[in-house]
XYZ file of C-alpha atoms in Angstrom:
775
model
C 0.000 0.000 0.000
C 1.321 3.462 -0.894
C 1.827 5.754 2.120
C -0.386 8.794 2.212
C 1.045 12.227 1.530
C -0.021 12.947 5.090
C 3.138 11.061 6.090
C 5.182 13.895 4.621
C 3.362 16.524 6.631
C 3.356 14.492 9.830
C 7.095 13.919 9.587
C 7.610 17.656 10.202
C 5.690 17.352 13.421
C 7.564 14.221 14.536
C 10.879 15.894 13.808
C 10.113 18.957 15.896
C 8.623 17.055 18.839
C 11.588 14.706 19.008
C 14.080 17.577 18.885
C 12.275 19.403 21.682
C 11.645 16.365 23.925
C 13.950 15.726 26.920
C 16.300 12.795 26.354
C 14.763 10.673 29.150
C 11.224 10.978 27.804
C 12.006 9.975 24.228
C 10.653 6.589 23.121
C 12.430 4.096 20.898
C 13.741 5.903 17.859
C 14.539 5.571 14.201
C 16.780 7.756 12.045
C 15.141 10.349 9.804
C 17.137 12.820 7.704
C 16.362 16.517 8.046
C 16.800 19.128 5.326
C 20.241 18.903 3.772
C 22.567 21.748 4.574
C 24.809 21.373 1.586
C 22.495 19.898 -1.010
C 18.923 18.740 -0.946
C 19.641 15.852 -3.287
C 20.702 13.515 -0.501
C 19.937 13.206 3.227
C 22.279 14.960 5.594
C 22.614 14.438 9.346
C 20.993 17.159 11.371
C 22.770 19.508 13.710
C 21.963 17.780 16.980
C 23.676 14.468 17.579
C 23.904 13.450 13.916
C 20.501 11.998 12.982
C 17.233 13.327 14.350
C 15.502 11.080 16.834
C 11.807 10.537 16.097
C 9.323 8.126 17.667
C 9.561 4.587 16.233
C 6.493 3.323 14.421
C 5.283 0.206 12.654
C 4.539 -0.096 8.949
C 2.947 2.906 7.280
C -0.826 2.911 6.818
C -3.244 5.324 5.257
C -3.568 8.309 7.562
C -7.021 9.319 8.826
C -8.398 12.772 8.009
C -6.157 15.384 9.603
C -7.210 17.828 12.285
C -3.784 19.407 12.513
C -4.902 22.871 11.472
C -5.319 25.182 14.411
C -9.010 25.751 13.657
C -9.703 22.047 14.229
C -11.313 21.557 10.788
C -10.838 17.949 9.576
C -8.803 18.201 6.390
C -7.651 15.211 4.326
C -4.091 15.532 3.033
C -3.795 16.462 -0.634
C -1.027 15.310 -3.006
C 1.649 17.742 -4.124
C 1.994 18.919 -7.724
C 3.465 16.711 -10.452
C 5.135 19.592 -12.319
C 5.858 23.237 -11.453
C 7.349 26.154 -13.376
C 9.855 28.501 -11.708
C 9.342 32.012 -13.074
C 12.790 33.255 -12.118
C 16.516 32.984 -12.750
C 19.242 30.769 -11.289
C 20.564 33.946 -9.738
C 17.573 36.207 -9.730
C 16.611 39.794 -8.924
C 18.001 39.021 -5.463
C 19.311 35.479 -5.369
C 19.714 31.874 -6.539
C 16.066 31.024 -5.980
C 15.367 28.941 -9.105
C 18.128 26.483 -8.191
C 16.895 26.429 -4.607
C 13.318 25.545 -5.604
C 14.491 22.890 -8.064
C 16.491 21.105 -5.337
C 13.458 20.714 -3.073
C 11.210 19.749 -5.984
C 13.621 17.001 -7.059
C 13.705 15.643 -3.512
C 9.901 15.468 -3.535
C 9.704 13.900 -7.003
C 8.216 17.010 -8.622
C 9.252 17.804 -12.205
C 10.462 21.341 -12.855
C 10.291 23.758 -15.771
C 12.796 26.604 -16.109
C 12.466 29.792 -18.142
C 15.433 31.854 -19.244
C 16.572 34.803 -21.344
C 19.028 34.563 -24.208
C 22.052 35.315 -22.038
C 20.988 32.771 -19.409
C 20.798 29.787 -21.778
C 23.776 28.116 -20.070
C 22.816 29.080 -16.511
C 22.813 26.544 -13.710
C 19.029 26.584 -13.215
C 18.545 25.739 -16.903
C 20.829 22.728 -16.546
C 19.165 21.563 -13.320
C 15.542 21.714 -14.496
C 13.760 18.862 -16.286
C 12.616 21.249 -19.039
C 13.720 24.741 -20.081
C 12.211 27.399 -22.376
C 13.746 30.618 -23.711
C 11.318 33.514 -23.239
C 13.193 36.477 -24.722
C 16.287 38.679 -24.848
C 18.406 39.764 -21.887
C 16.477 42.794 -20.532
C 14.075 41.522 -17.876
C 11.246 43.612 -19.354
C 11.506 41.468 -22.492
C 11.850 38.119 -20.729
C 11.380 37.456 -17.013
C 8.666 40.112 -16.696
C 6.691 38.926 -19.745
C 3.556 37.412 -18.198
C 2.205 36.327 -21.592
C 5.307 34.287 -22.416
C 5.374 32.604 -19.012
C 1.705 31.657 -19.348
C 2.434 30.237 -22.795
C 5.233 28.066 -21.353
C 2.896 26.858 -18.592
C 0.460 25.618 -21.223
C 3.163 24.082 -23.428
C 4.818 22.248 -20.535
C 1.696 21.259 -18.611
C 2.911 22.906 -15.399
C 0.223 22.827 -12.712
C 1.671 25.601 -10.577
C 4.159 28.481 -10.739
C 6.743 29.342 -8.090
C 7.658 33.013 -8.635
C 10.842 33.015 -6.514
C 11.602 36.534 -5.311
C 11.914 39.731 -7.288
C 10.557 39.944 -10.838
C 6.873 38.811 -10.728
C 6.848 37.417 -7.190
C 4.720 40.273 -5.805
C 2.808 41.095 -8.979
C -0.898 40.741 -8.208
C -1.903 40.880 -11.896
C 0.384 37.922 -12.632
C -1.089 35.931 -9.747
C -4.628 36.795 -10.870
C -3.925 35.774 -14.454
C -2.523 32.412 -13.337
C -5.623 31.790 -11.238
C -7.840 32.687 -14.188
C -5.979 30.126 -16.328
C -6.436 27.412 -13.687
C -2.745 27.430 -12.675
C -1.824 27.589 -8.983
C 0.252 30.570 -7.869
C 2.605 29.321 -5.142
C 2.159 32.394 -3.019
C -0.464 34.431 -1.158
C -3.938 35.402 -2.366
C -4.180 38.240 -4.873
C -5.812 40.646 -2.407
C -3.055 40.098 0.153
C -0.444 40.969 -2.469
C -2.348 44.132 -3.369
C -2.831 45.221 0.246
C 0.713 44.506 1.380
C 2.296 45.627 -1.898
C 1.137 49.149 -1.270
C 3.203 50.537 1.582
C 0.595 53.201 2.261
C -2.388 50.807 2.294
C -0.487 48.232 4.333
C 0.314 50.792 7.007
C -3.356 51.729 7.266
C -4.284 48.044 7.664
C -1.578 47.526 10.294
C -2.667 50.563 12.277
C -6.212 49.187 12.353
C -4.854 45.800 13.466
C -2.953 47.354 16.374
C 0.515 47.004 14.823
C 2.671 50.131 15.492
C 3.827 52.111 12.404
C 6.491 54.785 11.755
C 5.142 58.381 11.545
C 4.970 59.666 7.960
C 2.909 60.646 4.926
C 1.236 57.687 3.173
C -1.310 59.617 1.103
C -2.094 59.767 -2.597
C -0.989 63.356 -3.344
C 2.290 62.913 -5.252
C 2.925 66.554 -6.070
C 6.640 67.191 -5.300
C 5.868 70.452 -3.480
C 3.330 68.663 -1.274
C 5.772 65.836 -0.512
C 8.434 68.394 0.397
C 5.973 70.160 2.713
C 5.189 66.813 4.375
C 8.898 66.136 4.815
C 9.360 69.512 6.499
C 6.415 68.794 8.797
C 7.827 65.363 9.713
C 11.258 67.088 10.137
C 14.501 65.939 8.538
C 16.054 63.441 8.176
C 13.331 61.630 6.237
C 13.146 58.494 4.144
C 11.591 58.503 0.658
C 10.278 55.022 -0.200
C 8.577 53.589 -3.267
C 4.954 52.709 -2.478
C 5.324 49.360 -4.278
C 8.988 48.979 -3.362
C 11.277 46.401 -1.887
C 14.943 45.430 -1.872
C 16.077 49.021 -1.341
C 14.811 50.097 -4.783
C 13.253 53.541 -4.981
C 14.522 54.438 -1.525
C 16.516 57.551 -0.569
C 17.555 59.038 2.779
C 17.370 62.847 2.806
C 19.072 64.858 5.543
C 18.370 68.404 4.338
C 15.645 70.315 2.470
C 18.002 71.329 -0.362
C 18.628 67.672 -1.248
C 14.992 66.578 -1.272
C 13.942 67.279 -4.877
C 16.934 65.562 -6.484
C 16.492 62.532 -4.211
C 12.741 62.434 -4.961
C 13.333 62.498 -8.718
C 15.872 59.672 -8.494
C 13.669 57.553 -6.216
C 10.654 57.942 -8.514
C 12.678 57.037 -11.596
C 14.167 53.946 -9.953
C 10.746 52.890 -8.613
C 9.155 53.161 -12.051
C 11.811 50.918 -13.589
C 11.737 48.348 -10.812
C 7.988 48.200 -10.113
C 6.225 50.085 -12.894
C 4.896 52.555 -10.297
C 6.602 55.834 -9.357
C 4.491 56.672 -6.301
C 6.382 57.224 -3.052
C 5.726 57.837 0.608
C 7.738 59.891 3.092
C 8.560 58.710 6.611
C 10.582 59.848 9.567
C 14.084 58.420 9.371
C 15.031 56.751 12.642
C 18.668 57.578 13.364
C 19.828 54.325 15.007
C 17.490 51.679 13.606
C 17.794 47.945 13.297
C 16.044 45.928 10.619
C 14.298 42.997 12.313
C 11.866 40.795 10.406
C 9.642 37.841 11.239
C 9.059 34.824 8.993
C 5.380 33.908 8.888
C 3.359 31.189 7.179
C -0.392 30.964 6.738
C -2.588 28.233 5.299
C -5.971 28.094 3.583
C -7.735 27.385 6.892
C -6.972 30.763 8.480
C -4.066 29.565 10.616
C -0.821 31.561 10.831
C 2.465 30.839 12.628
C 5.758 32.680 12.992
C 9.093 30.911 12.533
C 11.164 33.275 14.679
C 12.822 36.495 13.662
C 15.891 37.519 11.668
C 18.178 40.535 12.003
C 19.105 42.122 8.662
C 20.522 45.411 9.932
C 23.916 45.507 8.185
C 23.197 46.968 4.748
C 24.652 49.026 1.931
C 22.468 51.103 -0.425
C 19.479 49.939 1.689
C 20.157 46.325 0.659
C 21.062 43.570 3.096
C 24.477 41.922 2.890
C 24.528 39.800 6.038
C 21.612 38.365 8.012
C 21.254 36.245 11.123
C 18.668 34.357 13.139
C 17.633 34.781 15.839
C 18.215 38.525 16.286
C 20.976 39.266 18.829
C 20.256 41.242 21.978
C 16.467 40.872 21.789
C 14.736 39.896 25.026
C 12.380 36.905 25.026
C 9.512 39.256 25.858
C 10.276 41.444 22.832
C 10.759 38.342 20.694
C 7.312 37.059 21.670
C 5.764 40.472 21.009
C 7.378 40.668 17.575
C 6.038 37.229 16.680
C 2.546 38.063 17.914
C 2.438 41.359 15.982
C 3.687 39.613 12.826
C 0.978 36.951 13.111
C -1.636 39.691 13.673
C -0.377 41.481 10.559
C -0.691 38.327 8.451
C -4.137 37.481 9.782
C -5.313 41.019 9.036
C -5.002 40.278 5.300
C -6.018 36.582 5.484
C -2.499 35.580 4.487
C -1.501 32.255 2.928
C 1.966 30.879 2.168
C 5.359 32.351 3.034
C 5.643 35.991 4.034
C 7.967 38.276 5.951
C 6.784 41.035 8.246
C 9.549 43.641 8.516
C 9.999 45.971 11.472
C 12.228 48.903 12.294
C 13.659 48.431 15.777
C 14.803 51.646 17.441
C 18.036 50.985 19.318
C 17.566 54.121 21.393
C 14.055 53.335 22.666
C 13.823 49.528 22.182
C 10.507 50.089 20.397
C 9.663 48.551 17.054
C 7.476 49.731 14.170
C 5.903 47.975 11.208
C 7.812 48.756 8.017
C 6.370 46.503 5.327
C 5.353 42.954 4.504
C 7.054 41.049 1.705
C 4.538 38.641 0.225
C 7.076 36.034 -0.857
C 9.964 33.936 0.319
C 12.946 36.119 1.221
C 16.548 35.865 0.018
C 17.603 35.262 3.622
C 15.170 32.402 4.293
C 18.035 29.832 4.707
C 18.938 31.187 8.166
C 15.401 30.432 9.309
C 15.666 26.958 7.781
C 18.903 26.357 9.671
C 17.556 27.245 13.123
C 14.174 25.530 12.626
C 15.463 22.561 10.593
C 12.539 23.001 8.191
C 12.454 23.206 4.390
C 10.466 26.380 3.755
C 10.095 25.684 0.039
C 8.407 22.395 0.958
C 6.151 24.318 3.335
C 5.185 26.538 0.372
C 4.377 23.516 -1.777
C 2.329 21.860 0.979
C 0.246 24.971 1.598
C -0.244 25.737 -2.107
C -1.471 22.144 -2.540
C -4.201 22.818 0.023
C -2.618 21.145 3.047
C -2.575 22.642 6.554
C 0.484 24.128 8.235
C 3.023 21.357 8.909
C 3.631 22.486 12.516
C 1.731 24.260 15.251
C 3.261 27.381 16.775
C 4.457 25.596 19.921
C 6.062 22.833 17.839
C 8.408 25.040 15.827
C 11.958 24.461 17.130
C 14.718 27.021 17.554
C 18.117 25.349 17.365
C 21.324 27.377 17.666
C 22.220 30.387 15.543
C 22.716 30.976 11.804
C 24.259 33.611 9.515
C 23.909 34.302 5.813
C 26.513 36.329 3.903
C 25.632 37.495 0.402
C 28.451 37.306 -2.133
C 28.025 40.227 -4.534
C 29.886 41.179 -7.711
C 30.830 44.645 -6.496
C 33.761 46.723 -5.292
C 33.245 47.749 -1.640
C 36.167 50.190 -1.808
C 34.485 51.968 -4.719
C 31.261 52.687 -2.844
C 30.047 49.134 -3.513
C 29.720 49.793 -7.236
C 28.589 46.606 -9.035
C 30.967 44.796 -11.368
C 30.401 42.534 -14.345
C 32.446 39.969 -16.198
C 33.334 36.272 -16.267
C 33.982 34.073 -13.260
C 37.447 33.015 -14.430
C 38.112 31.062 -11.253
C 35.680 29.954 -8.550
C 36.510 27.733 -5.590
C 34.013 27.411 -2.747
C 34.168 25.715 0.670
C 32.822 22.189 0.990
C 29.164 22.150 2.169
C 28.447 20.293 5.405
C 25.726 19.856 8.018
C 26.432 23.376 9.314
C 27.390 25.094 6.052
C 25.313 25.733 2.925
C 26.535 27.310 -0.304
C 23.557 28.556 -2.302
C 24.663 29.562 -5.775
C 23.415 30.012 -9.303
C 26.761 30.379 -11.075
C 29.697 28.102 -11.729
C 33.247 28.791 -12.888
C 33.139 30.132 -16.434
C 29.754 31.844 -16.005
C 29.423 35.524 -16.841
C 27.819 38.107 -14.576
C 25.673 40.331 -16.785
C 24.802 44.004 -16.481
C 21.055 43.312 -16.823
C 20.465 41.640 -13.454
C 21.226 41.798 -9.750
C 24.944 41.388 -8.832
C 24.329 38.573 -6.315
C 26.607 35.591 -7.042
C 25.912 33.284 -4.105
C 25.041 33.025 -0.410
C 27.141 31.440 2.332
C 24.956 30.129 5.175
C 26.572 29.007 8.433
C 25.060 27.411 11.549
C 26.394 26.815 15.034
C 25.280 25.874 18.523
C 25.403 29.577 19.428
C 26.204 32.898 17.764
C 29.938 32.668 18.467
C 30.247 29.260 16.837
C 28.111 30.222 13.825
C 30.232 33.318 13.265
C 33.408 31.247 13.456
C 32.045 28.835 10.825
C 31.106 31.795 8.610
C 34.549 33.413 8.828
C 36.290 30.151 7.901
C 33.932 29.641 4.950
C 34.623 33.163 3.662
C 38.366 32.489 3.886
C 37.848 29.456 1.651
C 35.631 31.265 -0.891
C 37.865 32.288 -3.816
C 36.757 34.285 -6.870
C 38.766 35.727 -9.760
C 37.523 37.617 -12.783
C 35.631 40.512 -11.238
C 35.432 42.422 -7.975
C 33.531 40.849 -5.076
C 32.750 41.703 -1.461
C 34.148 38.444 -0.020
C 37.094 40.057 1.757
C 34.888 42.869 3.058
C 32.428 40.332 4.494
C 35.293 38.530 6.231
C 36.470 41.810 7.761
C 32.892 42.612 8.809
C 32.398 39.176 10.409
C 35.518 39.772 12.498
C 34.703 43.318 13.580
C 34.529 43.456 17.417
C 31.265 45.418 17.461
C 29.626 43.020 15.034
C 30.923 40.060 17.038
C 29.312 41.568 20.148
C 25.962 41.942 18.335
C 25.938 45.764 18.451
C 24.347 46.211 15.013
C 22.315 48.895 13.266
C 21.522 49.838 9.665
C 24.271 52.492 9.638
C 26.864 49.980 10.868
C 29.080 50.288 7.778
C 29.214 54.098 7.897
C 29.750 54.088 11.654
C 32.663 51.642 11.435
C 33.951 52.709 8.036
C 37.593 53.143 9.013
C 37.737 49.758 10.729
C 35.998 48.006 7.828
C 38.210 49.678 5.216
C 41.702 49.735 6.715
C 44.597 51.014 4.557
C 45.799 48.446 2.047
C 49.200 47.274 3.221
C 52.124 46.610 0.923
C 52.434 42.932 -0.009
C 54.575 40.926 2.398
C 57.937 39.440 1.307
C 56.352 35.995 1.773
C 53.564 36.848 -0.707
C 55.989 38.368 -3.219
C 58.242 35.305 -3.007
C 55.330 32.979 -3.711
C 54.193 35.083 -6.667
C 57.694 34.925 -8.142
C 57.805 31.149 -7.604
C 54.467 30.829 -9.422
C 55.772 32.801 -12.419
C 58.944 30.701 -12.473
C 57.246 27.319 -12.166
C 54.499 27.996 -14.730
C 57.159 28.740 -17.349
C 58.702 25.302 -16.972
C 57.711 22.797 -19.676
C 55.265 20.019 -18.901
C 56.430 16.583 -20.027
C 55.570 12.923 -19.622
C 58.097 10.930 -17.606
C 58.792 8.321 -20.362
C 59.714 11.149 -22.755
C 61.965 12.977 -20.342
C 65.370 14.100 -21.541
C 68.142 16.253 -20.123
C 66.941 19.142 -22.298
C 63.777 19.442 -20.190
C 64.762 17.946 -16.846
C 67.882 19.995 -16.077
C 67.460 23.292 -14.267
C 67.800 26.540 -16.198
C 71.411 27.228 -17.218
C 73.257 29.519 -19.555
C 75.691 28.209 -22.137
C 78.506 29.596 -20.004
C 77.567 26.946 -17.403
C 76.304 29.417 -14.783
C 72.843 28.851 -13.284
C 70.195 31.249 -14.661
C 69.098 33.937 -12.183
C 65.651 35.384 -13.000
C 64.565 38.887 -11.972
C 60.806 39.388 -11.686
C 59.165 42.815 -11.214
C 55.828 43.071 -9.373
C 53.536 45.928 -8.288
C 50.484 46.334 -6.115
C 47.013 46.621 -7.664
C 46.956 50.418 -7.926
C 48.654 53.030 -10.077
C 50.677 54.599 -7.232
C 52.078 51.288 -5.954
C 55.849 50.955 -5.720
C 57.596 48.255 -7.718
C 59.181 45.206 -6.083
C 61.877 43.048 -7.587
C 62.231 39.375 -6.765
C 65.248 37.303 -7.816
C 64.733 33.561 -8.232
C 67.624 31.170 -8.770
C 67.157 27.388 -9.135
C 69.588 25.313 -7.084
C 68.459 21.840 -8.217
C 65.937 19.145 -7.281
C 62.982 21.550 -7.374
C 64.606 23.969 -4.936
C 65.220 27.713 -5.262
C 67.014 30.603 -3.638
C 64.856 33.753 -3.496
C 65.679 37.381 -2.738
C 62.925 39.990 -2.347
C 63.800 43.651 -2.833
C 61.329 46.244 -1.639
C 61.615 49.974 -1.104
C 65.165 51.332 -0.989
C 65.169 51.764 2.799
C 64.103 48.151 3.453
C 66.848 45.523 3.341
C 66.278 42.564 0.994
C 64.650 39.438 2.423
C 66.231 36.111 1.482
C 64.815 32.586 1.438
C 67.261 29.756 0.872
C 66.822 26.254 -0.533
C 63.045 26.623 -0.934
C 61.210 23.477 -2.017
C 58.328 24.384 -4.380
C 55.886 22.730 -6.765
C 52.860 23.905 -8.765
C 49.652 21.979 -9.407
C 48.483 23.581 -12.659
C 45.041 21.968 -12.496
C 44.127 23.708 -9.220
C 46.524 26.707 -9.330
C 47.860 25.502 -5.960
C 51.470 26.385 -5.114
C 53.186 24.311 -2.415
C 56.304 25.822 -0.884
C 58.466 25.823 2.258
C 59.835 29.343 2.550
C 60.817 28.709 6.150
C 60.067 25.604 8.194
C 56.328 25.874 7.496
C 54.854 24.127 4.483
C 52.542 26.567 2.701
C 49.709 25.891 0.289
C 48.699 28.969 -1.689
C 46.234 29.407 -4.544
C 47.490 31.774 -7.257
C 45.374 32.599 -10.298
C 46.527 34.596 -13.327
C 44.202 37.085 -15.002
C 45.373 38.456 -18.331
C 43.761 41.521 -19.964
C 41.747 41.177 -23.188
C 43.865 40.948 -26.337
C 42.559 44.295 -27.661
C 43.608 46.271 -24.562
C 46.788 48.284 -24.987
C 49.302 48.039 -22.112
C 49.625 51.007 -19.780
C 50.330 51.840 -16.160
C 46.674 51.147 -15.306
C 46.465 47.809 -13.383
C 43.578 46.437 -15.459
C 45.646 46.653 -18.659
C 48.357 44.279 -17.362
C 48.463 40.676 -16.205
C 47.374 40.355 -12.592
C 48.102 37.592 -10.099
C 45.428 36.913 -7.464
C 47.050 35.284 -4.431
C 44.891 33.570 -1.803
C 47.118 33.123 1.234
C 46.434 32.814 4.971
C 42.741 33.649 4.550
C 43.300 36.847 2.573
C 43.481 37.820 -1.079
C 46.320 39.929 -2.490
C 46.399 41.130 -6.091
C 49.734 41.873 -7.752
C 50.432 43.283 -11.198
C 53.142 42.164 -13.608
C 53.967 45.515 -15.258
C 54.556 45.520 -19.023
C 57.975 46.515 -20.409
C 58.517 50.254 -20.756
C 58.750 50.103 -24.557
C 55.114 48.870 -24.674
C 53.672 51.665 -22.529
C 53.643 54.631 -24.912
C 50.554 53.961 -27.126
C 48.267 52.927 -24.273
C 49.524 55.720 -22.024
C 48.796 58.373 -24.644
C 45.222 57.151 -25.045
C 44.593 57.063 -21.300
C 46.008 60.572 -20.839
C 43.656 61.892 -23.497
C 40.676 60.139 -21.887
C 41.309 61.707 -18.480
C 39.859 65.009 -19.681
C 36.331 63.628 -19.540
C 33.896 61.612 -17.458
C 34.088 57.883 -18.173
C 31.724 55.010 -17.390
C 32.995 53.220 -14.252
C 31.321 49.950 -15.343
C 29.229 48.575 -18.205
C 25.961 50.480 -17.842
C 22.825 51.844 -19.457
C 22.616 55.637 -19.750
C 19.503 56.761 -17.868
C 19.744 60.543 -18.089
C 22.191 63.026 -19.621
C 21.676 66.176 -17.549
C 23.783 68.655 -19.570
C 24.129 70.028 -23.101
C 27.188 70.980 -25.121
C 28.330 74.459 -24.118
C 26.859 74.337 -20.609
C 28.942 75.711 -17.725
C 29.073 73.254 -14.837
C 30.246 73.419 -11.238
C 32.268 70.853 -9.335
C 29.908 68.224 -7.864
C 27.112 68.926 -10.361
C 25.269 65.864 -11.694
C 26.290 65.219 -15.327
C 25.136 61.703 -16.287
C 22.985 59.090 -14.536
C 23.831 55.440 -15.262
C 22.108 52.200 -14.321
C 23.873 48.881 -13.844
C 22.483 45.760 -12.166
C 19.320 47.628 -11.129
C 21.372 50.293 -9.317
C 21.601 53.950 -10.344
C 24.932 55.795 -10.276
C 25.198 59.578 -10.619
C 28.427 60.799 -12.271
C 29.349 64.317 -11.156
C 31.778 66.937 -12.400
C 35.163 66.743 -10.695
C 35.886 70.406 -11.454
C 34.330 73.606 -12.776
C 34.308 73.741 -16.566
C 32.493 73.836 -19.878
C 30.852 70.846 -21.602
C 32.801 70.393 -24.859
C 31.247 67.170 -26.171
C 28.741 64.466 -25.230
C 29.367 60.925 -26.486
C 26.297 59.131 -25.130
C 22.523 59.334 -25.161
C 19.621 58.137 -23.016
C 19.014 54.391 -23.275
C 22.436 53.630 -24.735
C 24.500 50.712 -23.429
C 28.065 51.902 -22.719
C 31.195 49.875 -22.024
C 33.404 50.320 -18.967
C 35.907 53.108 -19.522
C 34.033 54.803 -22.365
C 34.272 58.589 -22.284
C 30.755 59.963 -21.907
C 31.252 63.712 -21.509
C 34.296 65.938 -22.108
C 34.733 68.881 -19.749
C 37.251 71.639 -20.534
C 38.862 73.889 -17.927
C 37.731 77.504 -17.755
């Protein structure tokens, strides 16, 4: 006899009860695997004592009608879907959600259908899915936001339900309504809940009526800029401009003074229109020392709602989260219970179903919290909740969308240990977190385990495109307490190695080791408050690092041969015809124009050993390493060496510039060596010979007269005309890359001599956009 699907739902309850039961009271047990931390394709031992202990039982039988919903309504279990479509990317608007959903679906025997744009045809989610359909060109407006094309794929594939992921169409009520009209299940909340919670102004009115505290502000319909400015003055600065339909930091601007309001309003409206198709905004009081605390909630079709504890997402840049944790540090159990109760009240006020997140602003100065918004979808940071509850939230979504009751009652939801999530972004933190694009030339990640998950949508060789969010992956760590979880996270970040474009990995490692962050003293302005500590001066490369770089260059130049074909011509060490051993001089520089040059001398002494001398600045005496044993594994870029008595293993990856780039003194026009050593990354440049510098240098000198694109971007707005006089700091061009706007400003007073771009144009990194002449 086939076991009922009720067995699946009941297993959640057994798991939680067994984890919470005292050891003495537990009955005979059997082993049941919990959600896998590293991969959902195979069972993984849980975090407590290896395998979860659950009550032993006899052979499975058909389950009787369930009364597990909190309302006590008998509800027979319903089967899950046979096939679902994921209307998202492998690495989406905000994450790797398509891959994440596919993993759970495979574990449950559900077939999956992927959709993709032209540039995503080789993406990981396309390879993982059972079926895949191209739905248009790269811009999301022509592909992932095309409701008609997604509906067409649903019909072609026979998908019974659609999982929207997050971002894109996940909170689009018209999309959900159209699916329902076509008889396709939307794996998400009811249409009216999306509408009510999607409007920040309407949602705040609903929450106020439900007794949930809200931040003071203007949530009305009058969008006249003069009226909004008057409201801001009445609220008193600083204020926060927020898109009415917003989320993910889009369409949000902090304004500290009246003179800055109009420019910030214009930018917020423009960004909101592009992200959500709605330029309406609201204005709220900006709390000076806030924390971002949110509660994961789930509701079912029987009116029952539970909370799965809270998360702290306070550390942000550009109003977007970069590191999250659960539970929130420094929150009393009384406050925690109040947060959960208010979140459940918020969800019940809109008859919520499925996964949702109720977000609050927590005032560090008063310990009071206020409703901010409700995201009617699964969040990017949901894995930290999964880690501390040991539940698969995607499976919860599928159960509820299939018409089944909540898998667990409120009192049955466990809270085990502490978890962190660090978001790996393609961006340069030292350049104001500007996003970066390009290929992942080299990618090496830590090995997943029971307390470490790597959630990714890209593999080595993939290309990060300008059209989408710069999120590459998420590193999720769990521990018995916050200290242990943070230790696991730091080690994982040390082992996460990327070459090909800028990332925030090293910044995240520095952040995770910051004493104030370690102590749990967090707030949304944490990065600005601790800027100097998080961005310490870049130190000159150590002699040890320079010696290893020189060894890498030396060893990679040696020929590779098969042992049977060996001859003295390839096996003897380098020698000159005069019989003296060849001494090689290698010049290296740091990864910036002003860096001083270092010279390293390498001399082979036989049997794979070398003498090395590192010369630095003139006032520093040379450092010598004698009789160094070294070898290079070309397949992994791993260099093994014994500079002293310690055996070192260092990963060194070469990055050469494109063939059409002329050499110059700029670091990105020369070969660079990325050295991963002792948990840190150092980038060195192999400068080109002086005779090759002239052509490239002349071109770069000419280009410095104008404003250039800092990254591949789309031109949003050219704010000047030829002949205009401009002042230093004046906005000249607005660019958009990876859903983020960047305003390029004049670096000096001058006259606009020429404009080499227009609105809507795609421009390459380094292209001169506007020429400004001195006056």
